[in-house]
Amino acid sequence: MAEHQRLTATPDQRRVLRRAWPHMRPERRGITLALLAGAAATATTVAVPAVIGAGVDQILARDRSGLFTAVAALTVLALLRLILFRQSELLLIAVGERVVRALRELAVTRLSRAPLRFLEAHPSGDLLRRTTTEIADLANFVRSQLPDVLTVAAYLLFTTVLLLTYSPLLTLALALVFVPAIVCVLRLFKKAANPAFAAEAAAAGTVATTYRELVQSREMLQTGGGIGFWRERFLADNERRYRAARRSQRSLFLISLARIVQSLTTAVLLLAGGWLAARGSISVGTVVVFILATRQLFDSAAQASNLVGQVQISLVGLARLLDLLSTTAPRAEIHAPRPAADDGQGGPVTAERGVLEIEDLRYSYVAGTEVLGGLSVRVEPGERVGLVGPTGSGKTTLAKLMTGLYAPDSGTVRYDGHDLAALAPAELRRRIVLIPQRVHMIEGTLLDNLRLVPGDPEEQSIAEAVERLGIADWIRSLDEGLHTDLGRGTGRLSAGELQLIGLVRAALLDPAVLVLDEATADIDPETARTLETAIDTLRADRTLIVIAHREATIKRLPRTIRLDGSALLAHN
């Protein structure tokens, strides 16, 4: 069984910003400007206690001129602070939004190119949450909380420098009382918060997955009486999320211990500062500077405590997003491409019509249990082949392997002599197309859905393809023809009509090999005949492989390949 990487429910949060830096590097100039503006704005705030302290000393010295100078300096600082903080926020938000947009686009691109087996192995709700909700949380953090986080960090640095300048001794007293206590509080919080917030994010993904299952399986649950079972499962998942959320909130409560630390520190500063001022070691203004600066310092610490939860949530979301990007990153091909002409996309150019070869193909979903074992088949250009066998014999798996949607555990699938693994995605899709039993639709008109092929075909080209396939009457029977609004399609169209849409898409691509998975299964006889007639109108030189159960469909095909278990029984 070929190994495939799996996402981690609670990925490592260590050095997450370092791991995110490659995605931020293109915006390093904007980040630098935003940080410099923010630092300048913070410096104006830190300077305020110093100016007030100087003003107090001028009052005690009865120096009116010095007092007026201090007042003027405070006015200038207030104006600069307003301008610089506004500019810093605008720069930071603009840069942050560009980074988040790039991450969102990259996540969608990576998922759209991820192996089908990877997508099938993960709950759709979890993938949806990582690429929507958690990116939205990250964007909200960039807009609302990140400017405050950087301001608090800069204020801590600049305030420390200011206090050291005024009185190293009093600063030492502050450090001995405040730093060890606050570090202890933060360590307790980190120890409790990291697993708590990660578990809450994972539980939220499970709830989203369970709810999505309801939406996708609502008919089956309603008709089969499974709503009660699903509801119990949902309530259990929701209870686990509730408990995880409570655990996260309990970890946040630890931050409130910082208020006790702040009160004790203020008391120590008043006692020590008063004693030093009484001895003449420092001025009264210096004591005022320390009290005001540390009060702002504590306010910043309180603000930081309010931000810690959001920072932790954002870091967890960023770690989960980076886990997705890392897991879905392009990797070197397992099979080396054969020397051939290059199509400019990193792979060989293949013939318009070529042989499809399957050699010693093996595949397993579970280690030790082969779904397909050692199959070898050759299909010549233009052949029409039926692939039949009992349910569970591996027909759909083989279809996905021969169209390159799955990579084999061993063996090869070749088109025109080239391993499918060596072909660029665009070249592969141009040559081999699968119409699945369940044709997927998007919100919009019939024309919108038929355009879901490379090249964005014009309406005239689509109309001509419809005429060639002989299904123009069916199109005209719809309310507005090609412009009929289908919603998501699955409610307005029958299974057979959905297959017709898949067939039109394939005709627009004109592939060398067309694989139809149970195209006529579970549809009414009249629609089945329409579909079979449309299939017959395809170009004679196109290879056609049909997975079928209907005897009428099988009899129309000159060659049949039969599967039983993981073995190829016979082909005629």
Coordinates of C-alpha atoms in Angstrom, one line a residue:
M1 CA 0.0 0.0 0.0
A2 CA 1.5 3.4 -1.0
E3 CA 1.9 5.7 1.8
H4 CA 0.1 9.1 1.6
Q5 CA 0.6 11.9 4.0
R6 CA -2.2 12.8 6.5
L7 CA -3.1 16.1 8.1
T8 CA -2.5 16.5 11.8
A9 CA -5.5 17.4 13.9
T10 CA -3.3 19.3 16.4
P11 CA -0.2 20.3 14.5
D12 CA 3.0 21.6 16.3
Q13 CA 2.7 25.2 17.3
R14 CA 6.4 25.8 17.9
R15 CA 8.2 28.2 15.7
V16 CA 5.0 28.7 13.7
L17 CA 5.8 32.3 12.7
R18 CA 9.3 31.2 11.5
R19 CA 7.6 28.5 9.4
A20 CA 5.1 31.1 8.1
W21 CA 7.9 33.6 7.1
P22 CA 8.4 32.2 3.6
H23 CA 4.8 33.1 2.8
M24 CA 5.4 36.7 4.2
R25 CA 8.7 37.3 2.6
P26 CA 7.3 38.9 -0.6
E27 CA 5.8 41.6 1.7
R28 CA 8.9 42.2 3.8
R29 CA 9.3 45.8 2.6
G30 CA 5.7 46.7 3.6
I31 CA 6.1 44.8 6.9
T32 CA 9.3 46.8 7.7
L33 CA 7.6 50.1 7.0
A34 CA 4.6 49.2 9.1
L35 CA 6.8 48.1 12.0
L36 CA 8.9 51.3 11.8
A37 CA 5.8 53.5 11.8
G38 CA 4.4 51.5 14.8
A39 CA 7.6 51.8 16.7
A40 CA 7.7 55.6 16.1
A41 CA 4.1 55.8 17.3
T42 CA 4.8 53.8 20.4
A43 CA 7.9 55.9 21.1
T44 CA 5.6 59.0 21.3
T45 CA 3.4 57.3 23.8
V46 CA 6.4 56.2 26.0
A47 CA 7.7 59.8 25.9
V48 CA 4.6 61.2 27.6
P49 CA 5.5 60.1 31.2
A50 CA 8.9 61.5 30.8
V51 CA 7.5 64.9 29.7
I52 CA 5.0 64.9 32.5
G53 CA 7.7 64.0 35.0
A54 CA 9.8 66.9 33.7
G55 CA 6.8 69.2 34.1
V56 CA 6.3 68.1 37.7
D57 CA 10.0 69.0 38.4
Q58 CA 9.4 72.4 36.8
I59 CA 6.4 73.1 38.9
L60 CA 8.4 72.2 42.1
A61 CA 11.2 74.5 40.8
R62 CA 8.6 77.3 40.0
D63 CA 9.9 77.5 36.4
R64 CA 6.9 78.7 34.3
S65 CA 8.9 78.7 31.1
G66 CA 9.9 75.1 31.6
L67 CA 6.3 74.1 32.4
F68 CA 5.0 75.8 29.2
T69 CA 7.7 73.9 27.2
A70 CA 6.5 70.6 28.7
V71 CA 2.9 71.4 27.8
A72 CA 3.9 72.3 24.2
A73 CA 5.8 69.0 24.0
L74 CA 2.8 67.0 25.2
T75 CA 0.6 68.6 22.5
V76 CA 3.1 67.8 19.8
L77 CA 3.4 64.2 21.0
A78 CA -0.3 63.8 21.0
L79 CA -0.6 64.9 17.4
L80 CA 2.3 62.7 16.3
R81 CA 0.9 59.8 18.1
L82 CA -2.4 60.1 16.3
I83 CA -0.9 60.4 12.9
L84 CA 1.8 57.7 13.3
F85 CA -0.6 55.1 14.9
R86 CA -3.1 55.6 12.1
Q87 CA -0.5 55.2 9.4
S88 CA 1.0 52.2 11.1
E89 CA -2.4 50.4 11.3
L90 CA -3.2 51.2 7.7
L91 CA 0.2 49.8 6.5
L92 CA 0.0 46.7 8.7
I93 CA -3.6 45.9 7.8
A94 CA -2.8 46.3 4.0
V95 CA 0.2 44.1 4.3
G96 CA -1.6 41.5 6.5
E97 CA -4.5 41.3 4.1
R98 CA -2.2 40.7 1.2
V99 CA -0.5 37.9 3.0
V100 CA -3.8 36.3 4.1
R101 CA -5.1 36.6 0.5
A102 CA -2.0 34.9 -0.8
L103 CA -2.4 32.1 1.8
R104 CA -6.1 31.6 0.9
E105 CA -5.3 31.4 -2.8
L106 CA -2.4 29.0 -2.2
A107 CA -4.5 26.8 0.0
V108 CA -7.2 26.5 -2.6
T109 CA -4.7 25.9 -5.3
R110 CA -2.9 23.2 -3.3
L111 CA -6.3 21.5 -2.5
S112 CA -7.4 21.6 -6.1
R113 CA -4.2 19.8 -7.2
A114 CA -4.0 17.4 -4.2
P115 CA -4.3 13.7 -5.0
L116 CA -7.8 12.4 -5.0
R117 CA -6.7 9.8 -2.4
F118 CA -5.6 12.6 0.0
L119 CA -9.0 14.4 -0.4
E120 CA -10.9 11.2 0.2
A121 CA -8.9 10.4 3.3
H122 CA -9.8 13.6 5.1
P123 CA -13.2 14.8 6.4
S124 CA -14.5 17.5 4.1
G125 CA -15.6 19.6 7.1
D126 CA -12.0 19.7 8.4
L127 CA -10.6 20.7 5.0
L128 CA -13.4 23.4 4.7
R129 CA -12.6 24.8 8.1
R130 CA -8.9 25.0 7.4
T131 CA -9.4 26.9 4.2
T132 CA -12.3 29.2 5.2
T133 CA -13.0 29.6 8.9
E134 CA -9.5 29.5 10.2
I135 CA -8.2 31.8 7.4
A136 CA -11.1 34.2 8.2
D137 CA -10.0 34.1 11.9
L138 CA -6.5 34.9 10.8
A139 CA -7.7 37.8 8.6
N140 CA -9.8 39.2 11.5
F141 CA -6.7 38.9 13.8
V142 CA -4.6 40.9 11.3
R143 CA -7.3 43.6 11.0
S144 CA -8.2 43.9 14.7
Q145 CA -5.6 42.4 17.0
L146 CA -2.2 42.4 15.3
P147 CA -1.7 46.2 15.5
D148 CA -2.4 46.0 19.3
V149 CA 0.0 43.1 19.7
L150 CA 2.9 44.9 18.1
T151 CA 2.1 48.1 20.0
V152 CA 2.2 46.3 23.3
A153 CA 5.5 44.6 22.4
A154 CA 7.1 47.9 21.4
Y155 CA 5.8 49.6 24.5
L156 CA 7.4 47.0 26.7
L157 CA 10.8 47.5 25.0
F158 CA 10.7 51.3 25.0
T159 CA 9.4 51.6 28.5
T160 CA 12.2 49.4 29.8
V161 CA 14.8 51.6 28.1
L162 CA 13.2 54.8 29.5
L163 CA 13.1 53.5 33.0
L164 CA 16.7 52.4 32.9
T165 CA 17.7 55.9 31.8
Y166 CA 15.9 57.5 34.8
S167 CA 16.9 55.1 37.6
P168 CA 18.7 51.8 37.1
L169 CA 18.1 51.0 40.8
L170 CA 14.4 51.5 40.7
T171 CA 14.2 49.6 37.4
L172 CA 16.0 46.8 39.1
A173 CA 13.4 46.7 41.9
L174 CA 10.7 46.7 39.3
A175 CA 12.4 43.8 37.5
L176 CA 12.9 41.7 40.6
V177 CA 9.3 42.0 41.6
F178 CA 7.4 42.1 38.3
V179 CA 9.4 39.9 35.8
P180 CA 9.7 36.6 37.7
A181 CA 6.0 36.7 38.8
I182 CA 4.7 37.6 35.3
V183 CA 6.9 35.0 33.7
C184 CA 5.5 32.4 36.0
V185 CA 2.0 33.4 35.1
L186 CA 2.7 33.2 31.4
R187 CA 4.4 29.8 31.7
L188 CA 1.4 28.4 33.5
F189 CA -0.9 29.9 30.8
K190 CA 1.2 28.5 27.9
K191 CA 1.3 25.0 29.4
A192 CA -2.5 25.0 29.8
A193 CA -3.4 26.9 26.6
N194 CA -1.4 25.2 23.9
P195 CA -3.1 21.8 24.1
A196 CA -6.4 23.4 25.1
F197 CA -6.8 25.7 22.0
A198 CA -5.4 23.0 19.7
A199 CA -8.0 20.5 21.0
E200 CA -10.8 23.1 20.6
A201 CA -9.8 23.7 17.0
A202 CA -9.8 19.9 16.3
A203 CA -13.2 19.5 18.0
A204 CA -14.6 22.4 16.0
G205 CA -13.4 20.6 12.8
T206 CA -15.2 17.4 13.8
V207 CA -18.5 19.3 14.5
A208 CA -18.2 20.9 11.0
T209 CA -17.6 17.5 9.4
T210 CA -20.6 15.9 11.2
Y211 CA -22.9 18.7 10.2
R212 CA -21.7 18.5 6.6
E213 CA -22.5 14.8 6.6
L214 CA -26.1 15.7 7.5
V215 CA -26.4 18.1 4.6
Q216 CA -24.9 15.6 2.1
S217 CA -26.9 12.6 3.5
R218 CA -30.2 14.2 4.4
E219 CA -32.3 12.2 2.1
M220 CA -30.8 8.9 3.2
L221 CA -31.1 9.8 6.9
Q222 CA -34.7 11.0 6.5
T223 CA -35.9 8.0 4.5
G224 CA -33.9 5.4 6.5
G225 CA -34.7 6.7 9.9
G226 CA -31.1 7.6 10.7
I227 CA -31.8 11.1 12.0
G228 CA -31.8 9.9 15.6
F229 CA -28.4 8.2 15.3
W230 CA -27.0 11.3 13.5
R231 CA -28.4 13.6 16.2
E232 CA -26.8 11.6 19.0
R233 CA -23.5 11.7 17.2
F234 CA -23.7 15.4 16.6
L235 CA -24.6 16.1 20.2
A236 CA -21.7 14.0 21.4
D237 CA -19.3 15.9 19.0
N238 CA -20.8 19.2 20.2
E239 CA -20.4 18.2 23.8
R240 CA -16.7 17.4 23.2
R241 CA -16.3 20.8 21.6
Y242 CA -18.1 22.5 24.5
R243 CA -15.7 20.8 27.0
A244 CA -12.7 21.8 24.9
A245 CA -13.9 25.4 24.8
R246 CA -14.4 25.4 28.6
R247 CA -10.8 24.1 29.0
S248 CA -9.6 27.0 26.8
Q249 CA -11.5 29.5 28.9
R250 CA -10.1 28.0 32.1
S251 CA -6.6 28.5 30.7
L252 CA -7.4 32.2 30.0
F253 CA -8.4 32.7 33.6
L254 CA -4.7 32.1 34.6
I255 CA -3.9 35.5 32.9
S256 CA -6.0 37.3 35.5
L257 CA -3.3 36.5 38.1
A258 CA -1.3 39.2 36.3
R259 CA -3.5 41.9 38.0
I260 CA -2.3 40.7 41.5
V261 CA 1.3 41.0 40.2
Q262 CA 0.6 44.5 39.0
S263 CA -0.8 45.7 42.3
L264 CA 2.1 44.3 44.3
T265 CA 4.6 45.9 41.9
T266 CA 3.0 49.4 42.2
A267 CA 3.1 49.2 46.0
V268 CA 6.8 48.3 45.9
L269 CA 7.6 51.2 43.5
L270 CA 5.8 53.7 45.7
L271 CA 7.7 52.6 48.8
A272 CA 11.1 52.4 47.1
G273 CA 10.6 55.6 45.1
G274 CA 9.4 57.6 48.1
W275 CA 12.4 56.4 50.1
L276 CA 14.9 57.3 47.3
A277 CA 13.3 60.7 46.7
A278 CA 13.4 61.4 50.5
R279 CA 17.2 60.7 50.4
G280 CA 17.6 62.9 47.4
S281 CA 18.8 60.0 45.2
I282 CA 16.1 60.7 42.6
S283 CA 13.7 63.6 42.0
V284 CA 9.9 63.5 42.6
G285 CA 9.5 63.8 38.8
T286 CA 11.4 60.5 38.4
V287 CA 9.0 58.8 40.8
V288 CA 6.1 60.2 38.7
V289 CA 7.7 58.9 35.5
F290 CA 8.0 55.4 37.1
I291 CA 4.4 55.4 38.4
L292 CA 2.9 56.7 35.1
A293 CA 5.1 54.5 32.9
T294 CA 4.5 51.3 34.9
R295 CA 0.7 52.1 35.0
Q296 CA 0.8 52.2 31.2
L297 CA 3.0 49.2 31.2
F298 CA 0.4 47.3 33.3
D299 CA -2.4 48.6 31.1
S300 CA -0.5 47.1 28.2
A301 CA 0.0 43.9 30.1
A302 CA -3.8 43.8 30.7
Q303 CA -4.4 44.5 27.0
A304 CA -2.0 41.7 26.2
S305 CA -3.8 39.3 28.5
N306 CA -7.0 40.1 26.5
L307 CA -5.2 39.5 23.3
V308 CA -3.5 36.3 24.4
G309 CA -6.5 34.1 23.7
Q310 CA -7.0 35.5 20.2
V311 CA -3.3 35.2 19.5
Q312 CA -3.4 31.6 20.6
I313 CA -6.4 30.9 18.4
S314 CA -4.7 32.5 15.5
L315 CA -1.5 30.6 16.0
V316 CA -3.4 27.3 16.2
G317 CA -5.3 28.2 13.0
L318 CA -2.0 29.3 11.3
A319 CA -0.3 26.0 12.4
R320 CA -3.2 24.0 10.9
L321 CA -3.1 26.0 7.7
L322 CA 0.7 25.5 7.4
D323 CA 0.1 21.8 8.0
L324 CA -2.3 21.7 5.1
L325 CA 0.1 23.7 2.8
S326 CA 3.1 21.5 3.8
T327 CA 1.2 18.3 3.3
T328 CA -0.2 19.3 -0.1
A329 CA 3.0 20.8 -1.3
P330 CA 4.1 19.4 -4.7
R331 CA 6.6 16.5 -4.4
A332 CA 9.0 14.9 -6.8
E333 CA 7.4 12.3 -9.0
I334 CA 7.9 8.7 -8.0
H335 CA 8.4 7.6 -11.6
A336 CA 11.0 9.4 -13.6
P337 CA 9.6 10.7 -17.0
R338 CA 10.9 9.1 -20.1
P339 CA 12.9 11.3 -22.5
A340 CA 10.5 13.0 -24.9
A341 CA 9.5 16.3 -26.4
D342 CA 8.5 18.9 -23.7
D343 CA 5.2 20.7 -23.8
G344 CA 6.4 23.7 -21.8
Q345 CA 4.7 22.4 -18.6
G346 CA 7.3 20.0 -17.4
G347 CA 6.1 16.8 -19.1
P348 CA 6.2 15.0 -22.4
V349 CA 3.9 15.7 -25.4
T350 CA 1.7 12.7 -26.3
A351 CA 0.0 11.6 -29.5
E352 CA -3.6 12.7 -30.1
R353 CA -4.6 9.1 -30.1
G354 CA -2.5 6.5 -28.4
V355 CA -2.4 3.1 -26.7
L356 CA -3.5 2.8 -23.1
E357 CA -1.4 0.1 -21.3
I358 CA -1.8 -1.2 -17.8
E359 CA 1.1 -3.4 -16.6
D360 CA 1.2 -5.5 -13.3
L361 CA -1.0 -2.9 -11.6
R362 CA -1.4 -3.3 -7.8
Y363 CA -3.4 -1.1 -5.4
S364 CA -4.6 -1.3 -1.8
Y365 CA -6.7 1.0 0.4
V366 CA -5.7 -1.0 3.5
A367 CA -2.3 -2.5 4.0
G368 CA -2.4 -6.3 3.3
T369 CA -5.6 -6.2 1.4
E370 CA -5.2 -5.7 -2.3
V371 CA -8.2 -4.3 -4.3
L372 CA -6.3 -4.9 -7.5
G373 CA -3.5 -7.3 -7.8
G374 CA -1.2 -7.6 -10.8
L375 CA -3.5 -6.5 -13.6
S376 CA -2.2 -6.1 -17.1
V377 CA -4.4 -4.8 -19.9
R378 CA -3.8 -3.2 -23.3
V379 CA -6.4 -1.0 -25.0
E380 CA -5.8 0.0 -28.6
P381 CA -6.7 3.5 -29.9
G382 CA -10.4 3.6 -30.9
E383 CA -11.3 0.5 -29.0
R384 CA -14.7 0.3 -27.2
V385 CA -14.4 -1.8 -24.0
G386 CA -16.8 -2.7 -21.3
L387 CA -15.5 -3.1 -17.7
V388 CA -17.7 -5.4 -15.7
G389 CA -17.7 -7.3 -12.5
P390 CA -19.5 -7.7 -9.2
T391 CA -19.8 -4.9 -6.7
G392 CA -16.5 -4.4 -4.8
S393 CA -14.4 -6.1 -7.6
G394 CA -12.4 -2.8 -8.1
K395 CA -14.0 -1.4 -11.3
T396 CA -14.2 2.2 -10.0
T397 CA -10.7 1.9 -8.5
L398 CA -9.3 0.7 -11.8
A399 CA -11.1 3.6 -13.6
K400 CA -9.4 6.1 -11.2
L401 CA -6.0 4.5 -11.7
M402 CA -6.2 4.4 -15.5
T403 CA -7.2 8.1 -15.5
G404 CA -4.4 9.2 -13.2
L405 CA -6.6 10.2 -10.3
Y406 CA -4.9 7.5 -8.1
A407 CA -1.2 6.5 -8.2
P408 CA -0.7 2.8 -8.2
D409 CA 1.1 1.1 -5.3
S410 CA 3.2 -0.7 -8.0
G411 CA 3.0 -1.3 -11.7
T412 CA 2.4 1.4 -14.3
V413 CA -0.4 2.9 -16.4
R414 CA 0.9 4.3 -19.7
Y415 CA -0.6 6.3 -22.4
D416 CA 1.2 6.5 -25.8
G417 CA 4.2 4.8 -24.0
H418 CA 4.4 7.4 -21.2
D419 CA 3.8 6.8 -17.6
L420 CA 0.8 8.9 -16.4
A421 CA 3.0 10.1 -13.5
A422 CA 5.3 11.7 -16.0
L423 CA 2.6 13.7 -17.8
A424 CA 1.8 17.3 -16.8
P425 CA -1.7 17.6 -15.4
A426 CA -3.0 19.6 -18.4
E427 CA -1.6 17.0 -20.8
L428 CA -3.1 14.2 -18.8
R429 CA -6.6 15.8 -18.7
R430 CA -6.4 16.6 -22.4
R431 CA -5.8 12.9 -23.2
I432 CA -7.8 10.9 -20.6
V433 CA -11.1 11.9 -19.1
L434 CA -13.4 10.2 -16.5
I435 CA -17.1 10.8 -16.3
P436 CA -17.9 9.6 -12.7
Q437 CA -21.2 8.0 -11.7
R438 CA -22.0 11.1 -9.8
V439 CA -21.5 14.2 -12.0
H440 CA -20.8 17.2 -9.8
M441 CA -22.5 20.6 -10.4
I442 CA -21.9 24.1 -9.4
E443 CA -24.4 26.9 -8.6
G444 CA -25.5 28.5 -11.8
T445 CA -26.9 27.9 -15.2
L446 CA -26.6 24.8 -17.4
L447 CA -24.1 26.8 -19.6
D448 CA -22.0 27.6 -16.5
N449 CA -21.8 23.9 -15.7
L450 CA -20.9 22.9 -19.2
R451 CA -18.0 25.5 -19.2
L452 CA -16.2 23.6 -16.4
V453 CA -13.6 22.4 -18.8
P454 CA -10.2 23.9 -19.9
G455 CA -10.3 26.7 -22.4
D456 CA -13.6 28.3 -21.3
P457 CA -15.5 27.3 -24.5
E458 CA -17.9 29.7 -26.1
E459 CA -21.7 29.1 -26.1
Q460 CA -21.6 28.4 -29.9
S461 CA -19.0 25.6 -29.4
I462 CA -21.2 24.1 -26.6
A463 CA -24.3 24.3 -28.7
E464 CA -22.5 22.5 -31.6
A465 CA -21.3 19.7 -29.2
V466 CA -24.9 19.3 -28.0
E467 CA -26.1 18.9 -31.6
R468 CA -23.4 16.4 -32.4
L469 CA -24.4 14.2 -29.4
G470 CA -28.0 14.3 -30.4
I471 CA -29.3 15.8 -27.2
A472 CA -30.4 19.2 -28.5
D473 CA -34.1 18.3 -28.0
W474 CA -33.4 17.7 -24.3
I475 CA -31.7 21.0 -23.9
R476 CA -34.6 22.8 -25.7
S477 CA -37.1 21.1 -23.3
L478 CA -35.6 23.0 -20.4
D479 CA -37.1 26.3 -19.4
E480 CA -34.4 28.6 -20.9
G481 CA -32.3 26.0 -22.7
L482 CA -28.6 26.4 -22.0
H483 CA -29.4 29.4 -19.8
T484 CA -31.7 27.5 -17.5
D485 CA -30.8 28.2 -13.9
L486 CA -30.1 24.8 -12.2
G487 CA -29.1 25.9 -8.7
R488 CA -26.7 23.2 -7.8
G489 CA -28.4 20.9 -10.4
T490 CA -28.9 17.8 -8.2
G491 CA -32.4 18.8 -7.3
R492 CA -33.7 19.6 -10.8
L493 CA -31.9 17.0 -13.0
S494 CA -32.2 13.2 -13.0
A495 CA -29.1 11.0 -12.7
G496 CA -29.2 10.3 -16.4
E497 CA -29.4 14.0 -17.2
L498 CA -26.4 14.7 -15.0
Q499 CA -24.6 12.0 -17.0
L500 CA -25.5 13.8 -20.2
I501 CA -23.9 17.0 -18.8
G502 CA -20.7 15.0 -18.1
L503 CA -20.7 13.6 -21.6
V504 CA -21.0 17.1 -23.1
R505 CA -18.0 18.2 -21.0
A506 CA -16.0 15.3 -22.3
A507 CA -17.0 16.0 -25.9
L508 CA -15.7 19.6 -25.5
L509 CA -12.4 18.2 -24.4
D510 CA -12.2 15.6 -27.2
P511 CA -10.0 13.3 -25.1
A512 CA -8.2 10.3 -26.6
V513 CA -9.6 8.0 -23.9
L514 CA -13.0 8.4 -22.3
V515 CA -13.9 6.4 -19.2
L516 CA -17.6 6.3 -18.1
D517 CA -18.2 4.9 -14.6
E518 CA -21.7 3.3 -14.4
A519 CA -23.0 5.9 -16.8
T520 CA -26.4 4.1 -17.3
A521 CA -26.8 2.7 -13.7
D522 CA -29.9 3.7 -11.8
I523 CA -31.5 5.7 -14.6
D524 CA -34.7 5.3 -16.5
P525 CA -34.7 3.3 -19.8
E526 CA -35.5 6.3 -22.0
T527 CA -32.7 8.4 -20.6
A528 CA -30.4 5.4 -20.8
R529 CA -31.1 5.0 -24.6
T530 CA -30.5 8.8 -25.1
L531 CA -27.2 8.5 -23.3
E532 CA -26.2 5.3 -25.2
T533 CA -27.1 7.0 -28.5
A534 CA -25.0 10.0 -27.5
I535 CA -22.1 7.8 -26.6
D536 CA -22.4 6.1 -30.1
T537 CA -22.0 9.5 -31.8
L538 CA -18.6 10.1 -30.3
R539 CA -15.7 10.0 -32.8
A540 CA -14.8 6.4 -33.9
D541 CA -11.1 6.9 -33.2
R542 CA -11.6 7.7 -29.5
T543 CA -11.0 4.9 -27.0
L544 CA -14.1 4.3 -24.9
I545 CA -14.1 2.3 -21.6
V546 CA -17.5 1.8 -20.0
I547 CA -18.1 0.5 -16.5
A548 CA -21.5 -1.0 -16.8
H549 CA -24.1 -3.3 -15.2
R550 CA -26.8 -3.1 -17.8
E551 CA -26.8 -6.0 -20.2
A552 CA -28.0 -3.7 -23.0
T553 CA -25.0 -1.4 -22.5
I554 CA -22.5 -4.3 -22.3
K555 CA -23.9 -5.9 -25.5
R556 CA -23.2 -2.7 -27.5
L557 CA -19.5 -3.0 -26.8
P558 CA -17.3 -5.3 -28.9
R559 CA -14.9 -6.2 -26.0
T560 CA -15.4 -6.9 -22.3
I561 CA -13.0 -7.0 -19.4
R562 CA -14.3 -8.9 -16.4
L563 CA -13.0 -8.3 -12.8
D564 CA -13.6 -10.6 -9.8
G565 CA -12.1 -9.6 -6.5
S566 CA -8.6 -8.3 -7.3
A567 CA -8.1 -10.5 -10.3
L568 CA -8.6 -10.1 -14.1
L569 CA -10.7 -13.1 -15.0
A570 CA -11.0 -12.8 -18.8
H571 CA -11.2 -10.3 -21.6
N572 CA -12.6 -11.0 -25.0

